[in-house]
Amino acid sequence: MTQDQIAAYNQAVADFTAGQGLQQAGDNAGALAKYQAALPAIRTAVQVKPADMNNVNFLASTLYVAAAAQGALGNFDAIIPLYEEAAPLYRQVTAANPADAQTRNILAGMLVQLGNAKLTKQDKAGAAPYYSEAKTLAQKSVTENAADKISANILLSAMIGQSQTSEDPTVRQAAVDLGKKMIANGTIDQVNKPSIDIMTGGASAS
C-alpha cells in the first residue's frame, strides 16, 4: 500500500470506531456517514492484499454494520447491495475461522435475507442456493450448541425459505416440525412464528 493508502486506511479505522460509538448511542445516520466514509479505503486495502484476512474481516464487518444502520433508518432497499458485497467476504472469514459460530451465523442470516430478496421477485431458482447454504451453516451452529435460540431461528428461517423454493413435501414438513417444536418450547422468534402459523393453518399460542 502507498503512504496515501495507509493514511486513508488509518482514517477509515478512526471513522469505523467513531461510527460504532454513534450507532451504540442511537445515531444511525451519523454512524452510516462514518461507515460510508470508511468503506473506500477498506475496499482498497482488500484489493491490494486480498489474502489479508484482517482486512477482509474489517470490510465484511463494516458492510454489515452499515447495513444495520440502513435498516434502523428504514432504508431497506439499501441493505441487499451491502449484503451482496459482504457475503463473499464472510464466506472467506468463515472458511478461515470454522469454529467461529458468531461469524457463521452472521453469514447464514445474511444469506437468508438474500434468498428472501430473490423470492420477493419470484426468483425461486435464484433464492434456493442461498437458503441451502444458510441451512448448512446454521445446522452446524445448532449441532454445536442446541440451546442457542439465535442459531435455531436462523436454521428455521432457512428451512422456511427452502420450503418456498422446493416442490419436495418433506422439505416443507421438516420446517413445520421444527417450527412446532420451537413454538412449544418458546424459542421461536417473532419473525418466524407467523410463517409457521400460516404453514400449519392457524395461529399458535405465543
JSON list of C-alpha atoms in Angstrom, two decimals:
[
{"chain": "A", "resi": 1, "resn": "MET", "atom": "CA", "xyz": [0.00, 0.00, 0.00]},
{"chain": "A", "resi": 2, "resn": "THR", "atom": "CA", "xyz": [1.15, 3.54, -0.72]},
{"chain": "A", "resi": 3, "resn": "GLN", "atom": "CA", "xyz": [1.60, 6.12, 2.01]},
{"chain": "A", "resi": 4, "resn": "ASP", "atom": "CA", "xyz": [-1.65, 7.78, 0.92]},
{"chain": "A", "resi": 5, "resn": "GLN", "atom": "CA", "xyz": [-3.48, 4.46, 1.05]},
{"chain": "A", "resi": 6, "resn": "ILE", "atom": "CA", "xyz": [-2.11, 3.74, 4.52]},
{"chain": "A", "resi": 7, "resn": "ALA", "atom": "CA", "xyz": [-3.16, 7.19, 5.72]},
{"chain": "A", "resi": 8, "resn": "ALA", "atom": "CA", "xyz": [-6.63, 6.66, 4.26]},
{"chain": "A", "resi": 9, "resn": "TYR", "atom": "CA", "xyz": [-6.85, 3.24, 5.91]},
{"chain": "A", "resi": 10, "resn": "ASN", "atom": "CA", "xyz": [-5.88, 4.68, 9.29]},
{"chain": "A", "resi": 11, "resn": "GLN", "atom": "CA", "xyz": [-8.58, 7.31, 8.87]},
{"chain": "A", "resi": 12, "resn": "ALA", "atom": "CA", "xyz": [-11.04, 4.54, 7.98]},
{"chain": "A", "resi": 13, "resn": "VAL", "atom": "CA", "xyz": [-10.23, 2.78, 11.26]},
{"chain": "A", "resi": 14, "resn": "ALA", "atom": "CA", "xyz": [-10.93, 6.04, 13.10]},
{"chain": "A", "resi": 15, "resn": "ASP", "atom": "CA", "xyz": [-14.17, 6.55, 11.16]},
{"chain": "A", "resi": 16, "resn": "PHE", "atom": "CA", "xyz": [-15.29, 2.99, 11.86]},
{"chain": "A", "resi": 17, "resn": "THR", "atom": "CA", "xyz": [-14.61, 3.37, 15.58]},
{"chain": "A", "resi": 18, "resn": "ALA", "atom": "CA", "xyz": [-16.48, 6.67, 15.66]},
{"chain": "A", "resi": 19, "resn": "GLY", "atom": "CA", "xyz": [-19.36, 5.06, 13.74]},
{"chain": "A", "resi": 20, "resn": "GLN", "atom": "CA", "xyz": [-19.59, 2.26, 16.31]},
{"chain": "A", "resi": 21, "resn": "GLY", "atom": "CA", "xyz": [-19.89, 4.80, 19.11]},
{"chain": "A", "resi": 22, "resn": "LEU", "atom": "CA", "xyz": [-22.58, 6.74, 17.28]},
{"chain": "A", "resi": 23, "resn": "GLN", "atom": "CA", "xyz": [-24.51, 3.58, 16.44]},
{"chain": "A", "resi": 24, "resn": "GLN", "atom": "CA", "xyz": [-24.45, 2.40, 20.04]},
{"chain": "A", "resi": 25, "resn": "ALA", "atom": "CA", "xyz": [-25.77, 5.82, 21.06]},
{"chain": "A", "resi": 26, "resn": "GLY", "atom": "CA", "xyz": [-28.65, 5.50, 18.61]},
{"chain": "A", "resi": 27, "resn": "ASP", "atom": "CA", "xyz": [-27.34, 7.93, 15.98]},
{"chain": "A", "resi": 28, "resn": "ASN", "atom": "CA", "xyz": [-27.66, 5.63, 12.98]},
{"chain": "A", "resi": 29, "resn": "ALA", "atom": "CA", "xyz": [-27.47, 8.44, 10.42]},
{"chain": "A", "resi": 30, "resn": "GLY", "atom": "CA", "xyz": [-24.21, 9.69, 11.91]},
{"chain": "A", "resi": 31, "resn": "ALA", "atom": "CA", "xyz": [-22.87, 6.16, 12.11]},
{"chain": "A", "resi": 32, "resn": "LEU", "atom": "CA", "xyz": [-23.78, 5.44, 8.50]},
{"chain": "A", "resi": 33, "resn": "ALA", "atom": "CA", "xyz": [-21.95, 8.56, 7.33]},
{"chain": "A", "resi": 34, "resn": "LYS", "atom": "CA", "xyz": [-18.82, 7.37, 9.14]},
{"chain": "A", "resi": 35, "resn": "TYR", "atom": "CA", "xyz": [-19.08, 3.86, 7.70]},
{"chain": "A", "resi": 36, "resn": "GLN", "atom": "CA", "xyz": [-19.61, 5.19, 4.18]},
{"chain": "A", "resi": 37, "resn": "ALA", "atom": "CA", "xyz": [-16.56, 7.41, 4.59]},
{"chain": "A", "resi": 38, "resn": "ALA", "atom": "CA", "xyz": [-14.51, 4.41, 5.75]},
{"chain": "A", "resi": 39, "resn": "LEU", "atom": "CA", "xyz": [-15.52, 1.92, 3.05]},
{"chain": "A", "resi": 40, "resn": "PRO", "atom": "CA", "xyz": [-13.47, 3.15, 0.05]},
{"chain": "A", "resi": 41, "resn": "ALA", "atom": "CA", "xyz": [-10.14, 2.87, 1.88]},
{"chain": "A", "resi": 42, "resn": "ILE", "atom": "CA", "xyz": [-11.01, -0.54, 3.31]},
{"chain": "A", "resi": 43, "resn": "ARG", "atom": "CA", "xyz": [-12.05, -1.79, -0.13]},
{"chain": "A", "resi": 44, "resn": "THR", "atom": "CA", "xyz": [-8.71, -0.58, -1.48]},
{"chain": "A", "resi": 45, "resn": "ALA", "atom": "CA", "xyz": [-6.84, -2.43, 1.26]},
{"chain": "A", "resi": 46, "resn": "VAL", "atom": "CA", "xyz": [-8.62, -5.68, 0.34]},
{"chain": "A", "resi": 47, "resn": "GLN", "atom": "CA", "xyz": [-7.87, -5.13, -3.36]},
{"chain": "A", "resi": 48, "resn": "VAL", "atom": "CA", "xyz": [-4.18, -4.58, -2.60]},
{"chain": "A", "resi": 49, "resn": "LYS", "atom": "CA", "xyz": [-3.90, -7.52, -0.17]},
{"chain": "A", "resi": 50, "resn": "PRO", "atom": "CA", "xyz": [-6.81, -9.89, -0.88]},
{"chain": "A", "resi": 51, "resn": "ALA", "atom": "CA", "xyz": [-5.29, -12.66, 1.26]},
{"chain": "A", "resi": 52, "resn": "ASP", "atom": "CA", "xyz": [-5.05, -10.47, 4.39]},
{"chain": "A", "resi": 53, "resn": "MET", "atom": "CA", "xyz": [-7.93, -11.81, 6.45]},
{"chain": "A", "resi": 54, "resn": "ASN", "atom": "CA", "xyz": [-7.79, -8.89, 8.86]},
{"chain": "A", "resi": 55, "resn": "ASN", "atom": "CA", "xyz": [-8.68, -6.54, 6.02]},
{"chain": "A", "resi": 56, "resn": "VAL", "atom": "CA", "xyz": [-11.29, -8.93, 4.60]},
{"chain": "A", "resi": 57, "resn": "ASN", "atom": "CA", "xyz": [-12.90, -9.22, 8.04]},
{"chain": "A", "resi": 58, "resn": "PHE", "atom": "CA", "xyz": [-12.78, -5.44, 8.52]},
{"chain": "A", "resi": 59, "resn": "LEU", "atom": "CA", "xyz": [-14.53, -4.83, 5.20]},
{"chain": "A", "resi": 60, "resn": "ALA", "atom": "CA", "xyz": [-17.12, -7.52, 5.89]},
{"chain": "A", "resi": 61, "resn": "SER", "atom": "CA", "xyz": [-17.84, -6.09, 9.34]},
{"chain": "A", "resi": 62, "resn": "THR", "atom": "CA", "xyz": [-18.11, -2.53, 8.06]},
{"chain": "A", "resi": 63, "resn": "LEU", "atom": "CA", "xyz": [-20.58, -3.55, 5.37]},
{"chain": "A", "resi": 64, "resn": "TYR", "atom": "CA", "xyz": [-22.61, -5.48, 7.95]},
{"chain": "A", "resi": 65, "resn": "VAL", "atom": "CA", "xyz": [-22.87, -2.61, 10.44]},
{"chain": "A", "resi": 66, "resn": "ALA", "atom": "CA", "xyz": [-23.60, -0.18, 7.59]},
{"chain": "A", "resi": 67, "resn": "ALA", "atom": "CA", "xyz": [-26.48, -2.44, 6.57]},
{"chain": "A", "resi": 68, "resn": "ALA", "atom": "CA", "xyz": [-27.72, -2.48, 10.18]},
{"chain": "A", "resi": 69, "resn": "ALA", "atom": "CA", "xyz": [-27.65, 1.33, 10.23]},
{"chain": "A", "resi": 70, "resn": "GLN", "atom": "CA", "xyz": [-29.55, 1.46, 6.94]},
{"chain": "A", "resi": 71, "resn": "GLY", "atom": "CA", "xyz": [-32.14, -0.92, 8.36]},
{"chain": "A", "resi": 72, "resn": "ALA", "atom": "CA", "xyz": [-32.55, 1.17, 11.51]},
{"chain": "A", "resi": 73, "resn": "LEU", "atom": "CA", "xyz": [-33.14, 4.19, 9.27]},
{"chain": "A", "resi": 74, "resn": "GLY", "atom": "CA", "xyz": [-35.78, 2.31, 7.28]},
{"chain": "A", "resi": 75, "resn": "ASN", "atom": "CA", "xyz": [-33.66, 2.20, 4.11]},
{"chain": "A", "resi": 76, "resn": "PHE", "atom": "CA", "xyz": [-34.37, -1.47, 3.47]},
{"chain": "A", "resi": 77, "resn": "ASP", "atom": "CA", "xyz": [-33.58, -1.33, -0.27]},
{"chain": "A", "resi": 78, "resn": "ALA", "atom": "CA", "xyz": [-30.03, -0.27, 0.63]},
{"chain": "A", "resi": 79, "resn": "ILE", "atom": "CA", "xyz": [-29.38, -3.39, 2.72]},
{"chain": "A", "resi": 80, "resn": "ILE", "atom": "CA", "xyz": [-29.33, -6.03, -0.03]},
{"chain": "A", "resi": 81, "resn": "PRO", "atom": "CA", "xyz": [-26.48, -4.48, -2.11]},
{"chain": "A", "resi": 82, "resn": "LEU", "atom": "CA", "xyz": [-24.38, -4.28, 1.07]},
{"chain": "A", "resi": 83, "resn": "TYR", "atom": "CA", "xyz": [-25.16, -7.92, 1.87]},
{"chain": "A", "resi": 84, "resn": "GLU", "atom": "CA", "xyz": [-24.34, -8.95, -1.70]},
{"chain": "A", "resi": 85, "resn": "GLU", "atom": "CA", "xyz": [-20.90, -7.38, -1.31]},
{"chain": "A", "resi": 86, "resn": "ALA", "atom": "CA", "xyz": [-20.40, -8.69, 2.22]},
{"chain": "A", "resi": 87, "resn": "ALA", "atom": "CA", "xyz": [-21.47, -12.32, 1.74]},
{"chain": "A", "resi": 88, "resn": "PRO", "atom": "CA", "xyz": [-18.41, -13.47, -0.27]},
{"chain": "A", "resi": 89, "resn": "LEU", "atom": "CA", "xyz": [-16.18, -11.79, 2.31]},
{"chain": "A", "resi": 90, "resn": "TYR", "atom": "CA", "xyz": [-17.96, -13.52, 5.18]},
{"chain": "A", "resi": 91, "resn": "ARG", "atom": "CA", "xyz": [-17.56, -16.81, 3.32]},
{"chain": "A", "resi": 92, "resn": "GLN", "atom": "CA", "xyz": [-13.79, -16.22, 3.36]},
{"chain": "A", "resi": 93, "resn": "VAL", "atom": "CA", "xyz": [-13.77, -15.30, 7.04]},
{"chain": "A", "resi": 94, "resn": "THR", "atom": "CA", "xyz": [-15.94, -18.30, 7.96]},
{"chain": "A", "resi": 95, "resn": "ALA", "atom": "CA", "xyz": [-13.72, -20.66, 5.96]},
{"chain": "A", "resi": 96, "resn": "ALA", "atom": "CA", "xyz": [-10.64, -19.27, 7.70]},
{"chain": "A", "resi": 97, "resn": "ASN", "atom": "CA", "xyz": [-12.28, -19.49, 11.15]},
{"chain": "A", "resi": 98, "resn": "PRO", "atom": "CA", "xyz": [-14.54, -22.55, 11.03]},
{"chain": "A", "resi": 99, "resn": "ALA", "atom": "CA", "xyz": [-15.03, -22.59, 14.82]},
{"chain": "A", "resi": 100, "resn": "ASP", "atom": "CA", "xyz": [-16.35, -19.00, 14.92]},
{"chain": "A", "resi": 101, "resn": "ALA", "atom": "CA", "xyz": [-20.09, -19.55, 15.35]},
{"chain": "A", "resi": 102, "resn": "GLN", "atom": "CA", "xyz": [-20.93, -15.85, 15.54]},
{"chain": "A", "resi": 103, "resn": "THR", "atom": "CA", "xyz": [-19.43, -15.09, 12.12]},
{"chain": "A", "resi": 104, "resn": "ARG", "atom": "CA", "xyz": [-21.01, -18.24, 10.70]},
{"chain": "A", "resi": 105, "resn": "ASN", "atom": "CA", "xyz": [-24.43, -17.14, 11.97]},
{"chain": "A", "resi": 106, "resn": "ILE", "atom": "CA", "xyz": [-23.99, -13.62, 10.57]},
{"chain": "A", "resi": 107, "resn": "LEU", "atom": "CA", "xyz": [-23.29, -15.15, 7.16]},
{"chain": "A", "resi": 108, "resn": "ALA", "atom": "CA", "xyz": [-26.22, -17.56, 7.45]},
{"chain": "A", "resi": 109, "resn": "GLY", "atom": "CA", "xyz": [-28.61, -14.77, 8.41]},
{"chain": "A", "resi": 110, "resn": "MET", "atom": "CA", "xyz": [-27.33, -12.63, 5.56]},
{"chain": "A", "resi": 111, "resn": "LEU", "atom": "CA", "xyz": [-27.84, -15.48, 3.08]},
{"chain": "A", "resi": 112, "resn": "VAL", "atom": "CA", "xyz": [-31.44, -15.93, 4.27]},
{"chain": "A", "resi": 113, "resn": "GLN", "atom": "CA", "xyz": [-32.07, -12.23, 3.59]},
{"chain": "A", "resi": 114, "resn": "LEU", "atom": "CA", "xyz": [-30.50, -12.52, 0.14]},
{"chain": "A", "resi": 115, "resn": "GLY", "atom": "CA", "xyz": [-32.72, -15.53, -0.53]},
{"chain": "A", "resi": 116, "resn": "ASN", "atom": "CA", "xyz": [-35.77, -13.60, 0.67]},
{"chain": "A", "resi": 117, "resn": "ALA", "atom": "CA", "xyz": [-34.89, -10.73, -1.69]},
{"chain": "A", "resi": 118, "resn": "LYS", "atom": "CA", "xyz": [-34.80, -13.16, -4.62]},
{"chain": "A", "resi": 119, "resn": "LEU", "atom": "CA", "xyz": [-38.03, -14.82, -3.52]},
{"chain": "A", "resi": 120, "resn": "THR", "atom": "CA", "xyz": [-39.78, -11.45, -3.33]},
{"chain": "A", "resi": 121, "resn": "LYS", "atom": "CA", "xyz": [-39.07, -11.14, -7.05]},
{"chain": "A", "resi": 122, "resn": "GLN", "atom": "CA", "xyz": [-40.43, -14.68, -7.64]},
{"chain": "A", "resi": 123, "resn": "ASP", "atom": "CA", "xyz": [-36.90, -15.90, -8.43]},
{"chain": "A", "resi": 124, "resn": "LYS", "atom": "CA", "xyz": [-37.11, -19.30, -6.74]},
{"chain": "A", "resi": 125, "resn": "ALA", "atom": "CA", "xyz": [-34.11, -20.67, -8.65]},
{"chain": "A", "resi": 126, "resn": "GLY", "atom": "CA", "xyz": [-32.00, -17.71, -7.51]},
{"chain": "A", "resi": 127, "resn": "ALA", "atom": "CA", "xyz": [-33.21, -17.95, -3.90]},
{"chain": "A", "resi": 128, "resn": "ALA", "atom": "CA", "xyz": [-32.74, -21.69, -3.40]},
{"chain": "A", "resi": 129, "resn": "PRO", "atom": "CA", "xyz": [-28.90, -21.79, -3.23]},
{"chain": "A", "resi": 130, "resn": "TYR", "atom": "CA", "xyz": [-28.87, -19.03, -0.60]},
{"chain": "A", "resi": 131, "resn": "TYR", "atom": "CA", "xyz": [-31.31, -20.93, 1.62]},
{"chain": "A", "resi": 132, "resn": "SER", "atom": "CA", "xyz": [-29.41, -24.19, 1.14]},
{"chain": "A", "resi": 133, "resn": "GLU", "atom": "CA", "xyz": [-26.09, -22.62, 2.11]},
{"chain": "A", "resi": 134, "resn": "ALA", "atom": "CA", "xyz": [-27.68, -20.85, 5.08]},
{"chain": "A", "resi": 135, "resn": "LYS", "atom": "CA", "xyz": [-29.24, -24.09, 6.28]},
{"chain": "A", "resi": 136, "resn": "THR", "atom": "CA", "xyz": [-25.90, -25.93, 6.17]},
{"chain": "A", "resi": 137, "resn": "LEU", "atom": "CA", "xyz": [-24.19, -23.16, 8.16]},
{"chain": "A", "resi": 138, "resn": "ALA", "atom": "CA", "xyz": [-26.97, -22.81, 10.74]},
{"chain": "A", "resi": 139, "resn": "GLN", "atom": "CA", "xyz": [-27.26, -26.57, 11.14]},
{"chain": "A", "resi": 140, "resn": "LYS", "atom": "CA", "xyz": [-23.60, -26.68, 12.12]},
{"chain": "A", "resi": 141, "resn": "SER", "atom": "CA", "xyz": [-24.20, -23.98, 14.74]},
{"chain": "A", "resi": 142, "resn": "VAL", "atom": "CA", "xyz": [-27.25, -25.82, 16.12]},
{"chain": "A", "resi": 143, "resn": "THR", "atom": "CA", "xyz": [-25.32, -29.08, 16.23]},
{"chain": "A", "resi": 144, "resn": "GLU", "atom": "CA", "xyz": [-22.56, -27.36, 18.21]},
{"chain": "A", "resi": 145, "resn": "ASN", "atom": "CA", "xyz": [-24.96, -25.56, 20.57]},
{"chain": "A", "resi": 146, "resn": "ALA", "atom": "CA", "xyz": [-28.53, -26.89, 20.56]},
{"chain": "A", "resi": 147, "resn": "ALA", "atom": "CA", "xyz": [-29.61, -24.39, 23.25]},
{"chain": "A", "resi": 148, "resn": "ASP", "atom": "CA", "xyz": [-28.75, -21.30, 21.17]},
{"chain": "A", "resi": 149, "resn": "LYS", "atom": "CA", "xyz": [-32.03, -19.66, 20.11]},
{"chain": "A", "resi": 150, "resn": "ILE", "atom": "CA", "xyz": [-30.34, -17.43, 17.51]},
{"chain": "A", "resi": 151, "resn": "SER", "atom": "CA", "xyz": [-28.84, -20.38, 15.63]},
{"chain": "A", "resi": 152, "resn": "ALA", "atom": "CA", "xyz": [-32.12, -22.30, 15.82]},
{"chain": "A", "resi": 153, "resn": "ASN", "atom": "CA", "xyz": [-34.12, -19.39, 14.40]},
{"chain": "A", "resi": 154, "resn": "ILE", "atom": "CA", "xyz": [-31.65, -18.84, 11.56]},
{"chain": "A", "resi": 155, "resn": "LEU", "atom": "CA", "xyz": [-31.92, -22.55, 10.76]},
{"chain": "A", "resi": 156, "resn": "LEU", "atom": "CA", "xyz": [-35.72, -22.33, 10.83]},
{"chain": "A", "resi": 157, "resn": "SER", "atom": "CA", "xyz": [-35.67, -19.23, 8.59]},
{"chain": "A", "resi": 158, "resn": "ALA", "atom": "CA", "xyz": [-33.51, -21.09, 6.06]},
{"chain": "A", "resi": 159, "resn": "MET", "atom": "CA", "xyz": [-35.82, -24.12, 6.17]},
{"chain": "A", "resi": 160, "resn": "ILE", "atom": "CA", "xyz": [-38.92, -21.93, 5.71]},
{"chain": "A", "resi": 161, "resn": "GLY", "atom": "CA", "xyz": [-37.19, -20.37, 2.69]},
{"chain": "A", "resi": 162, "resn": "GLN", "atom": "CA", "xyz": [-36.34, -23.79, 1.32]},
{"chain": "A", "resi": 163, "resn": "SER", "atom": "CA", "xyz": [-39.96, -24.87, 1.69]},
{"chain": "A", "resi": 164, "resn": "GLN", "atom": "CA", "xyz": [-40.97, -21.98, -0.57]},
{"chain": "A", "resi": 165, "resn": "THR", "atom": "CA", "xyz": [-38.46, -22.86, -3.28]},
{"chain": "A", "resi": 166, "resn": "SER", "atom": "CA", "xyz": [-38.76, -26.66, -3.30]},
{"chain": "A", "resi": 167, "resn": "GLU", "atom": "CA", "xyz": [-41.52, -28.91, -4.62]},
{"chain": "A", "resi": 168, "resn": "ASP", "atom": "CA", "xyz": [-40.46, -31.65, -2.18]},
{"chain": "A", "resi": 169, "resn": "PRO", "atom": "CA", "xyz": [-43.17, -32.00, 0.54]},
{"chain": "A", "resi": 170, "resn": "THR", "atom": "CA", "xyz": [-40.64, -33.40, 3.01]},
{"chain": "A", "resi": 171, "resn": "VAL", "atom": "CA", "xyz": [-38.79, -30.06, 2.95]},
{"chain": "A", "resi": 172, "resn": "ARG", "atom": "CA", "xyz": [-41.94, -28.22, 3.99]},
{"chain": "A", "resi": 173, "resn": "GLN", "atom": "CA", "xyz": [-42.75, -30.83, 6.63]},
{"chain": "A", "resi": 174, "resn": "ALA", "atom": "CA", "xyz": [-39.26, -30.54, 8.15]},
{"chain": "A", "resi": 175, "resn": "ALA", "atom": "CA", "xyz": [-39.74, -26.78, 8.53]},
{"chain": "A", "resi": 176, "resn": "VAL", "atom": "CA", "xyz": [-43.20, -27.26, 10.06]},
{"chain": "A", "resi": 177, "resn": "ASP", "atom": "CA", "xyz": [-41.94, -29.89, 12.50]},
{"chain": "A", "resi": 178, "resn": "LEU", "atom": "CA", "xyz": [-39.07, -27.69, 13.68]},
{"chain": "A", "resi": 179, "resn": "GLY", "atom": "CA", "xyz": [-41.34, -24.66, 13.89]},
{"chain": "A", "resi": 180, "resn": "LYS", "atom": "CA", "xyz": [-43.90, -26.52, 16.02]},
{"chain": "A", "resi": 181, "resn": "LYS", "atom": "CA", "xyz": [-41.15, -27.78, 18.31]},
{"chain": "A", "resi": 182, "resn": "MET", "atom": "CA", "xyz": [-39.79, -24.24, 18.74]},
{"chain": "A", "resi": 183, "resn": "ILE", "atom": "CA", "xyz": [-43.26, -22.81, 19.41]},
{"chain": "A", "resi": 184, "resn": "ALA", "atom": "CA", "xyz": [-43.78, -25.49, 22.04]},
{"chain": "A", "resi": 185, "resn": "ASN", "atom": "CA", "xyz": [-40.52, -24.76, 23.84]},
{"chain": "A", "resi": 186, "resn": "GLY", "atom": "CA", "xyz": [-40.80, -20.99, 23.46]},
{"chain": "A", "resi": 187, "resn": "THR", "atom": "CA", "xyz": [-37.68, -20.47, 21.37]},
{"chain": "A", "resi": 188, "resn": "ILE", "atom": "CA", "xyz": [-39.27, -19.31, 18.11]},
{"chain": "A", "resi": 189, "resn": "ASP", "atom": "CA", "xyz": [-38.84, -15.61, 17.28]},
{"chain": "A", "resi": 190, "resn": "GLN", "atom": "CA", "xyz": [-41.49, -13.20, 16.02]},
{"chain": "A", "resi": 191, "resn": "VAL", "atom": "CA", "xyz": [-40.04, -13.24, 12.51]},
{"chain": "A", "resi": 192, "resn": "ASN", "atom": "CA", "xyz": [-40.51, -16.97, 12.02]},
{"chain": "A", "resi": 193, "resn": "LYS", "atom": "CA", "xyz": [-43.69, -17.55, 14.03]},
{"chain": "A", "resi": 194, "resn": "PRO", "atom": "CA", "xyz": [-46.16, -16.02, 11.51]},
{"chain": "A", "resi": 195, "resn": "SER", "atom": "CA", "xyz": [-44.71, -18.18, 8.72]},
{"chain": "A", "resi": 196, "resn": "ILE", "atom": "CA", "xyz": [-45.13, -21.34, 10.77]},
{"chain": "A", "resi": 197, "resn": "ASP", "atom": "CA", "xyz": [-48.66, -20.28, 11.75]},
{"chain": "A", "resi": 198, "resn": "ILE", "atom": "CA", "xyz": [-49.52, -19.96, 8.04]},
{"chain": "A", "resi": 199, "resn": "MET", "atom": "CA", "xyz": [-47.84, -23.26, 7.16]},
{"chain": "A", "resi": 200, "resn": "THR", "atom": "CA", "xyz": [-49.72, -25.10, 9.93]},
{"chain": "A", "resi": 201, "resn": "GLY", "atom": "CA", "xyz": [-53.05, -23.49, 9.02]},
{"chain": "A", "resi": 202, "resn": "GLY", "atom": "CA", "xyz": [-53.69, -21.42, 12.11]},
{"chain": "A", "resi": 203, "resn": "ALA", "atom": "CA", "xyz": [-52.34, -19.15, 14.80]},
{"chain": "A", "resi": 204, "resn": "SER", "atom": "CA", "xyz": [-50.37, -20.77, 17.56]},
{"chain": "A", "resi": 205, "resn": "ALA", "atom": "CA", "xyz": [-50.30, -19.65, 21.17]},
{"chain": "A", "resi": 206, "resn": "SER", "atom": "CA", "xyz": [-47.46, -17.26, 21.87]}
]
